[in-house]
Every structure is written in C-alpha cells, then in structure tokens.
CSV table of C-alpha atoms in Angstrom, one decimal:
chain,number,residue,atom,x,y,z
N,748,MET,CA,0.0,0.3,0.3
N,749,ASP,CA,1.6,3.6,-1.1
N,750,PHE,CA,1.5,6.5,0.8
N,751,PHE,CA,-1.3,8.2,-1.2
N,752,GLU,CA,-3.2,5.0,-0.3
N,753,THR,CA,-2.5,5.1,2.9
N,754,VAL,CA,-4.0,8.5,3.3
N,755,LEU,CA,-6.5,7.4,1.6
N,756,TRP,CA,-8.2,4.6,3.6
N,757,PRO,CA,-11.3,6.5,5.7
N,758,LEU,CA,-11.6,7.9,2.3
N,759,ARG,CA,-12.1,4.8,0.8
N,760,TRP,CA,-14.0,2.8,3.3
N,761,LEU,CA,-16.5,5.5,3.2
N,762,VAL,CA,-16.5,4.8,-1.0
N,763,GLU,CA,-16.8,1.5,-1.1
N,764,VAL,CA,-19.7,1.5,1.8
N,765,VAL,CA,-21.8,4.1,-0.1
N,766,LEU,CA,-21.0,1.6,-3.5
N,767,ALA,CA,-21.8,-1.7,-1.7
N,768,VAL,CA,-25.4,0.1,-0.1
N,769,TRP,CA,-26.6,1.4,-3.7
N,770,HIS,CA,-25.5,-1.9,-5.2
N,771,GLN,CA,-27.2,-3.8,-2.6
N,772,VAL,CA,-29.8,-1.2,-3.2
N,773,PHE,CA,-30.5,-2.4,-6.7
N,774,THR,CA,-29.5,-6.5,-6.7
N,775,TRP,CA,-33.1,-6.7,-4.2
N,776,MET,CA,-34.7,-4.4,-5.9
N,777,GLY,CA,-34.0,-7.7,-9.0
N,778,MET,CA,-31.2,-6.6,-11.5
N,779,ASP,CA,-28.4,-7.9,-12.6
N,780,PRO,CA,-25.7,-7.9,-9.1
N,781,ALA,CA,-22.9,-8.3,-12.2
N,782,GLY,CA,-24.5,-5.8,-14.4
N,783,GLY,CA,-23.0,-2.9,-16.5
N,784,LEU,CA,-26.3,-0.8,-15.5
N,785,THR,CA,-26.4,-2.4,-11.7
N,786,TRP,CA,-23.1,-1.3,-11.5
N,787,LEU,CA,-23.7,2.2,-13.4
N,788,LEU,CA,-27.0,3.4,-11.2
N,789,SER,CA,-24.5,2.7,-8.2
N,790,ILE,CA,-22.3,5.4,-9.3
N,791,ILE,CA,-24.4,7.8,-10.3
N,792,GLY,CA,-25.7,6.8,-6.7
N,793,LEU,CA,-22.1,7.6,-4.7
N,794,VAL,CA,-22.2,10.9,-7.2
N,795,VAL,CA,-25.7,11.8,-5.6
N,796,VAL,CA,-24.4,11.0,-2.2
N,797,VAL,CA,-21.4,12.6,-2.3
N,798,ARG,CA,-22.6,16.5,-5.0
N,799,SER,CA,-25.8,16.1,-2.0
N,800,ALA,CA,-22.9,16.8,1.1
N,801,LEU,CA,-21.2,19.1,-0.9
N,802,ILE,CA,-24.0,21.6,-1.2
N,803,PRO,CA,-23.6,24.4,1.7
N,804,VAL,CA,-19.6,24.3,0.4
N,805,THR,CA,-20.9,24.9,-3.7
N,806,VAL,CA,-23.3,27.3,-2.5
N,807,ARG,CA,-20.4,28.6,-0.7
N,808,GLN,CA,-18.1,28.7,-3.5
N,809,ILE,CA,-20.6,29.9,-5.8
N,810,ARG,CA,-20.5,33.5,-3.9
N,811,SER,CA,-16.9,33.5,-3.4
N,812,GLN,CA,-16.6,33.5,-6.7
N,813,ARG,CA,-19.5,36.4,-7.3
N,814,ARG,CA,-18.2,38.2,-4.5
N,815,MET,CA,-14.4,38.0,-6.6
N,816,MET,CA,-16.0,39.3,-9.8
N,817,ASP,CA,-17.1,42.5,-8.0
N,818,LEU,CA,-13.7,43.4,-6.2
N,819,ALA,CA,-12.1,42.9,-9.3
N,820,PRO,CA,-12.4,46.4,-10.3
N,821,ASP,CA,-11.0,47.2,-6.8
N,822,ILE,CA,-8.4,45.1,-6.9
N,823,LYS,CA,-8.2,47.3,-9.9
N,824,LYS,CA,-8.0,50.1,-8.5
N,825,VAL,CA,-4.7,49.1,-5.8
N,826,GLN,CA,-2.9,47.7,-8.6
N,827,ASP,CA,-3.1,50.4,-10.6
N,828,LYS,CA,-2.3,52.9,-7.2
N,829,TYR,CA,1.5,50.6,-6.5
N,830,LYS,CA,2.0,49.9,-10.2
N,831,GLY,CA,5.9,50.4,-11.3
N,832,LYS,CA,6.7,50.7,-7.5
N,833,LYS,CA,8.9,47.8,-6.4
N,834,ASP,CA,10.4,48.3,-3.5
N,835,GLN,CA,9.4,46.4,-0.6
N,836,PHE,CA,7.1,49.0,1.2
N,837,SER,CA,5.3,49.5,-1.8
N,838,ARG,CA,4.7,45.7,-2.5
N,839,GLU,CA,3.4,44.6,1.1
N,840,ALA,CA,1.2,47.6,1.4
N,841,MET,CA,-0.5,46.7,-1.9
N,842,SER,CA,-1.1,43.2,-0.3
N,843,ARG,CA,-2.6,44.9,3.1
N,844,GLU,CA,-5.0,46.5,0.8
N,845,THR,CA,-5.7,43.7,-0.9
N,846,MET,CA,-5.9,41.6,1.8
N,847,ALA,CA,-8.1,44.3,3.6
N,848,LEU,CA,-10.9,44.0,0.6
N,849,TYR,CA,-11.1,40.6,0.8
N,850,LYS,CA,-12.1,41.0,4.7
N,851,LYS,CA,-14.0,43.0,4.2
N,852,HIS,CA,-16.6,41.3,1.4
N,853,GLY,CA,-15.6,38.1,3.3
N,854,THR,CA,-14.1,36.2,0.5
N,855,ASN,CA,-10.1,35.3,-1.4
N,856,PRO,CA,-9.3,33.6,-3.7
N,857,PHE,CA,-8.5,30.0,-2.8
N,858,SER,CA,-12.3,30.0,-1.4
N,859,SER,CA,-13.7,29.4,-5.1
N,860,CYS,CA,-11.5,26.5,-5.6
N,861,LEU,CA,-13.2,25.0,-2.4
N,862,PRO,CA,-15.2,22.0,-3.3
N,863,ILE,CA,-13.1,21.0,-6.3
N,864,LEU,CA,-10.6,20.8,-3.2
N,865,ILE,CA,-12.9,18.5,-1.2
N,866,GLN,CA,-13.6,16.3,-3.8
N,867,MET,CA,-11.0,15.6,-5.8
N,868,PRO,CA,-9.8,12.7,-2.6
N,869,ILE,CA,-13.2,11.7,-3.1
N,870,PHE,CA,-12.1,10.9,-7.0
N,871,PHE,CA,-9.2,9.4,-6.2
N,872,SER,CA,-10.4,7.0,-3.3
N,873,LEU,CA,-12.9,6.0,-6.1
N,874,PHE,CA,-10.1,5.6,-8.3
N,875,TYR,CA,-8.2,3.1,-6.2
N,876,VAL,CA,-11.4,1.5,-5.0
N,877,LEU,CA,-12.1,0.3,-8.9
N,878,ARG,CA,-8.2,-0.5,-9.5
N,879,HIS,CA,-8.0,-3.4,-6.7
N,880,ALA,CA,-11.4,-4.7,-8.0
N,881,ALA,CA,-9.7,-4.4,-12.0
N,882,ASP,CA,-6.7,-6.6,-10.4
N,883,ASN,CA,-9.3,-8.9,-9.0
N,884,ARG,CA,-8.3,-8.0,-4.8
N,885,PRO,CA,-10.9,-7.1,-2.6
N,886,GLY,CA,-10.8,-3.6,-1.0
N,887,ILE,CA,-10.7,-2.8,2.5
N,888,GLY,CA,-14.9,-2.3,3.8
N,889,LEU,CA,-17.3,-3.6,1.7
N,890,MET,CA,-16.1,-4.5,-1.3
N,891,ASN,CA,-15.3,-8.4,-0.4
N,892,ALA,CA,-14.7,-11.2,-3.0
N,893,ASP,CA,-17.9,-11.3,-4.4
N,894,LEU,CA,-18.7,-7.7,-5.5
N,895,THR,CA,-15.3,-7.5,-6.9
N,896,SER,CA,-15.9,-10.4,-8.6
N,897,SER,CA,-19.5,-8.9,-9.9
N,898,PHE,CA,-17.2,-5.9,-10.5
N,899,ASN,CA,-15.2,-7.2,-12.9
N,900,LYS,CA,-17.5,-9.2,-15.0
N,901,ALA,CA,-19.5,-5.3,-15.5
N,902,ASP,CA,-20.1,-3.9,-18.4
N,903,LEU,CA,-22.0,-1.6,-21.0
N,904,PHE,CA,-23.0,-3.0,-23.8
N,905,GLY,CA,-19.8,-4.7,-24.6
N,906,ALA,CA,-17.9,-1.8,-23.1
N,907,PRO,CA,-16.3,-3.2,-19.6
N,908,LEU,CA,-16.2,-0.4,-16.7
N,909,LYS,CA,-13.4,-1.4,-15.5
N,910,MET,CA,-11.8,-0.8,-19.5
N,911,THR,CA,-9.3,2.8,-20.3
N,912,PHE,CA,-9.6,4.4,-23.3
N,913,THR,CA,-5.6,2.9,-23.6
N,914,GLN,CA,-6.5,-0.6,-23.0
N,915,GLY,CA,-9.5,-0.2,-25.4
N,916,TRP,CA,-7.5,0.8,-28.6
N,917,GLU,CA,-4.4,-2.2,-27.2
N,918,GLN,CA,-7.2,-4.8,-27.3
N,919,GLY,CA,-9.1,-3.9,-30.3
N,920,ASN,CA,-12.4,-2.8,-28.3
N,921,TRP,CA,-13.5,-0.1,-30.3
N,922,VAL,CA,-17.3,-0.1,-27.8
N,923,ILE,CA,-15.0,1.4,-25.2
N,924,VAL,CA,-13.1,3.4,-27.3
N,925,THR,CA,-16.1,5.1,-29.1
N,926,MET,CA,-17.8,4.4,-25.6
N,927,LEU,CA,-15.1,7.5,-23.8
N,928,GLY,CA,-14.9,9.1,-26.7
N,929,ILE,CA,-18.6,10.2,-27.0
N,930,ILE,CA,-17.8,10.8,-22.7
N,931,MET,CA,-15.1,12.8,-23.1
N,932,VAL,CA,-16.8,15.0,-25.5
N,933,LEU,CA,-19.6,15.3,-23.4
N,934,MET,CA,-17.6,16.0,-20.6
N,935,ILE,CA,-15.9,19.4,-22.2
N,936,ALA,CA,-19.5,20.2,-23.0
N,937,SER,CA,-20.5,20.4,-20.0
N,938,GLN,CA,-17.7,22.4,-18.2
N,939,PHE,CA,-17.8,24.6,-20.8
N,940,PHE,CA,-21.2,25.3,-20.4
N,941,THR,CA,-21.1,25.1,-16.4
N,942,GLN,CA,-18.9,28.6,-17.0
N,943,LEU,CA,-20.0,29.9,-19.7
N,944,GLN,CA,-23.8,30.4,-17.5
N,945,ILE,CA,-21.7,31.5,-14.5
N,946,MET,CA,-19.7,34.2,-17.0
N,947,SER,CA,-21.9,35.7,-19.3
N,948,LYS,CA,-24.9,35.5,-17.5
N,949,ASN,CA,-24.2,35.9,-13.5
N,950,VAL,CA,-21.7,38.7,-13.6
N,951,SER,CA,-22.7,42.3,-13.3
N,952,ASP,CA,-22.0,44.7,-16.6
N,953,GLU,CA,-18.8,46.6,-14.4
N,954,THR,CA,-16.7,43.3,-13.9
N,955,LYS,CA,-17.1,42.4,-17.8
N,956,ASN,CA,-15.5,45.6,-17.9
N,957,SER,CA,-12.3,44.0,-15.7
N,958,PRO,CA,-9.3,42.6,-16.7
N,959,MET,CA,-9.2,39.9,-14.4
N,960,TYR,CA,-12.8,38.8,-15.7
N,961,ARG,CA,-11.1,38.8,-19.6
N,962,GLN,CA,-8.3,36.6,-17.7
N,963,GLN,CA,-11.4,33.9,-16.5
N,964,ARG,CA,-12.3,33.9,-20.2
N,965,ILE,CA,-9.9,33.0,-21.7
N,966,LEU,CA,-9.7,30.2,-19.2
N,967,LEU,CA,-13.5,29.3,-19.6
N,968,TYR,CA,-11.7,27.4,-23.6
N,969,ILE,CA,-8.7,26.2,-21.8
N,970,ILE,CA,-9.8,24.0,-18.6
N,971,PRO,CA,-12.2,22.1,-19.8
N,972,PHE,CA,-9.7,20.8,-22.3
N,973,ALA,CA,-8.1,18.8,-18.9
N,974,PHE,CA,-11.4,15.8,-19.7
N,975,LEU,CA,-8.8,14.7,-22.4
N,976,PHE,CA,-6.5,13.0,-20.0
N,977,SER,CA,-9.4,11.9,-17.5
N,978,GLY,CA,-10.9,10.5,-20.4
N,979,VAL,CA,-7.5,8.3,-21.5
N,980,ALA,CA,-6.1,7.3,-18.3
N,981,PHE,CA,-8.9,6.5,-15.9
N,982,PRO,CA,-11.7,3.4,-16.3
N,983,LEU,CA,-14.9,3.8,-18.1
N,984,ALA,CA,-16.4,3.9,-14.5
N,985,LEU,CA,-14.3,6.8,-13.5
N,986,ASN,CA,-15.1,8.8,-15.9
N,987,ILE,CA,-19.0,8.8,-15.5
N,988,TYR,CA,-18.6,9.0,-12.3
N,989,TRP,CA,-16.8,12.7,-13.1
N,990,PHE,CA,-19.4,13.2,-16.2
N,991,THR,CA,-22.2,12.9,-13.6
N,992,SER,CA,-20.8,15.0,-11.2
N,993,ASN,CA,-20.2,17.5,-14.4
N,994,LEU,CA,-24.3,17.3,-15.0
N,995,TRP,CA,-24.8,17.8,-11.7
N,996,THR,CA,-22.2,20.8,-11.3
N,997,MET,CA,-24.5,21.7,-14.7
N,998,GLY,CA,-27.9,21.7,-13.1
N,999,GLN,CA,-27.1,23.1,-9.4
N,1000,GLN,CA,-25.1,26.7,-11.1
N,1001,PHE,CA,-28.6,26.7,-13.0
N,1002,ILE,CA,-30.8,26.5,-10.1
N,1003,VAL,CA,-28.8,29.3,-8.5
N,1004,ILE,CA,-28.0,31.7,-10.5
N,1005,ARG,CA,-31.8,31.5,-11.5
N,1006,SER,CA,-32.5,32.2,-7.5
N,1007,MET,CA,-29.5,34.1,-6.7
N,1008,PRO,CA,-28.2,35.3,-9.0
N,1009,THR,CA,-25.3,38.5,-9.1
N,1010,PRO,CA,-26.7,42.5,-8.8
N,1011,GLY,CA,-26.4,44.1,-12.0
N,1012,SER,CA,-26.3,40.9,-14.3
N,1013,GLU,CA,-28.3,39.5,-17.6
N,1014,ALA,CA,-29.9,36.7,-14.9
N,1015,TRP,CA,-30.3,39.3,-12.0
N,1016,ARG,CA,-32.3,41.6,-14.4
N,1017,ALA,CA,-34.1,38.0,-15.8
N,1018,ARG,CA,-34.9,37.5,-12.1
N,1019,GLN,CA,-36.1,41.4,-11.7
N,1020,ALA,CA,-38.0,41.0,-14.3
N,1021,ARG,CA,-40.1,37.4,-13.5
N,1022,LEU,CA,-41.0,39.2,-9.9
N,1023,LYS,CA,-41.9,42.5,-11.5
N,1024,ALA,CA,-44.0,40.8,-13.0
N,1025,LYS,CA,-45.8,38.7,-10.6
N,1026,GLY,CA,-45.7,41.7,-8.4
N,1027,LYS,CA,-43.1,40.0,-5.5
N,1028,LEU,CA,-40.7,42.3,-5.5
N,1029,SER,CA,-39.3,43.2,-1.8
N,1030,VAL,CA,-38.9,46.1,-0.1
N,1031,GLU,CA,-35.5,45.6,0.1
N,1032,GLU,CA,-34.8,44.6,-3.9
N,1033,LEU,CA,-37.0,48.0,-5.1
N,1034,GLU,CA,-34.2,49.8,-3.0
N,1035,ILE,CA,-31.6,48.1,-5.1
N,1036,GLU,CA,-33.5,48.9,-7.9
N,1037,GLU,CA,-34.0,52.4,-7.0
N,1038,LYS,CA,-30.3,53.4,-6.3
N,1039,ARG,CA,-29.3,51.3,-9.0
N,1040,ALA,CA,-31.2,53.5,-11.2
N,1041,ALA,CA,-29.6,56.9,-9.7
N,1042,ASP,CA,-25.7,55.9,-9.7
N,1043,GLN,CA,-27.1,55.6,-13.4
N,1044,GLY,CA,-28.7,58.7,-13.8
N,1045,GLN,CA,-25.4,60.3,-11.2
N,1046,ARG,CA,-23.2,59.0,-13.9
N,1047,GLN,CA,-25.1,60.4,-17.2
N,1048,GLN,CA,-22.8,63.5,-18.0
N,1049,PRO,CA,-24.9,67.4,-18.1
N,1050,MET,CA,-26.5,67.9,-21.3
N,1051,SER,CA,-26.7,71.6,-21.8
N,1052,ALA,CA,-29.7,73.8,-23.0
N,1053,LYS,CA,-28.3,73.8,-26.0
N,1054,ARG,CA,-27.6,69.9,-26.8
N,1055,ALA,CA,-31.5,69.2,-24.6
N,1056,LYS,CA,-32.6,71.2,-27.6
N,1057,LYS,CA,-31.0,69.7,-30.2
N,1058,LYS,CA,-31.9,66.2,-29.4
N,1059,GLY,CA,-35.4,66.6,-28.7
N,1060,LYS,CA,-36.0,67.9,-31.9
C-alpha cells in the first residue's frame, strides 16, 4: 500500500460502503448483480450522496466567485495605485490593501476552489477502489471478493467498466474507445457550458469591463480540455462518475444563478423582471433597483440647454 492509499484509507472505506449499499439496493430490486447497469446506477448513487453533502460548500463557492468578480474593479485600482513601484514597502502595502478588501467582502481567491479540493480526494479514493477491483483484489471495507468479481464482469454494451481508453485501443475494443470518446466530448462540453453560465449571465456589467474578467474568459476555453487526460487515463467507471458529477454541477449552477443571481448581471435583471411581473419584488429589492437607477442617472454627463433642445428635435 503506497503513501496516498494510506492517507486516503478512511475515504476509500466510505466510498466502498456507499457503492456496496447502492449495489445491494439495486440487487434487491431484481437487477443483475454483475450487470453493467447495476454498477452504473451505483456509481450515480455515489455522485448523489457526495454532491448532496457538498451543497453548502458549493453554494459558498458560488457566492465567493461572485464576490471575487465584483471585487475585480477595486483590486485593479489597488494594482494601478502601486503600478511601477517595486520596492518592498510598496509591495507589502499593496498586499495589505488587497487582503483588507478580501476581508471586508468576506472572500479570498482560494474559497472558490474549495469544492473541487474536497472532491479530488474522493475521486482518487474511488480510483483506488476500482483499480483494486479491476485487479481482482478485495477492498478494505464492504468491497469483498464477491463484489469485486461482480464488478470485473460488468460491462455496458460490451464495454467493460474497468477498462481504460488506452486498454480498449490496444485490445481493439472499439465499443469502449467510442464510448469513452463520446464521454470526453460531453465532459468538455458540460464543463464549458457550466463556466459559460457564470461568465455570461451571472457577472455584473461593471465586472465584465475588468481585466480579471477578460483573463477568466480566456481560461473558459482552456480548462475544459483537461478532461482529455481523464478520458484517456481513467477507466470507464471513473469517467462515468466524473461526467455525472459535471451534470450535477451544471444543473446546480442553473438553479443557483436563477434564484440567487449577482446584482447588476443579466440573470439578476431577468429575475427582477419575473418578480416584477408577478408583483413579488420585496421592499429591499425595490430599494436596490431605485439605487441602481439613481447611480446610473448620476453617471450621465450633464447636457446643456442647447444640446437638449437639439436632441428634442
């Protein structure tokens, strides 16, 4: 047992418990214990358990991302203030002012990474569980010899759940190659769409004009392609887990953006229009609308009588 397997031992035990329980539930329902569909549903059940437990953390992440986007103009002002100043005093002052902004708004650059940081150990724990099962080695918990044998026999339309893209290519199993190829494309598309929901609909107009937004917009087209590695290196069962988790994230983002949009964003204006049409805008929301309208009015340049008369014609 290597170092990472030892560190992940408690999580591996929990993953085995959840998988075994779901597998038993579907077996009791009359499904084939060694059937690919039984194990597919068990893996989806694991996703439901993990992502449900992470809902509070994920909501915190979304709020943190929103605050980071809203902070972008203020961060830019601090950076401009110390632009070209490379002495130690200026760097420390810029760092203090930046951290003060994070503290004031209750966020930091690492908060938005928290859910993925929590999920990665679970992902690798599942990887070790499935790798041991693929090698016909019983697990450390409920993945006994019978369940291990059952997993080894499981396949979907001729694609073994334990097989990777590379193994399928080498063995000429074009079903697994095709299936994993499709899953890779779908994972890239779902990740891209999830990020696009935030970048296009849930960002205020002011933030869209900031350099930080433009940088994150570039990453939008780069990060999803990381799934090419997982599609090739990991077995079908693990890719099913990750793809299902992506679908969960996409649906969750849609619900959160629709119900808790960033003020001043496209999604916020759409929500305000829906509530206004139903007469359900709260007093607080009406005050926010009036304040934003007043701010926009203040930003308009004064117009001379001559120009106003000319415009009136």
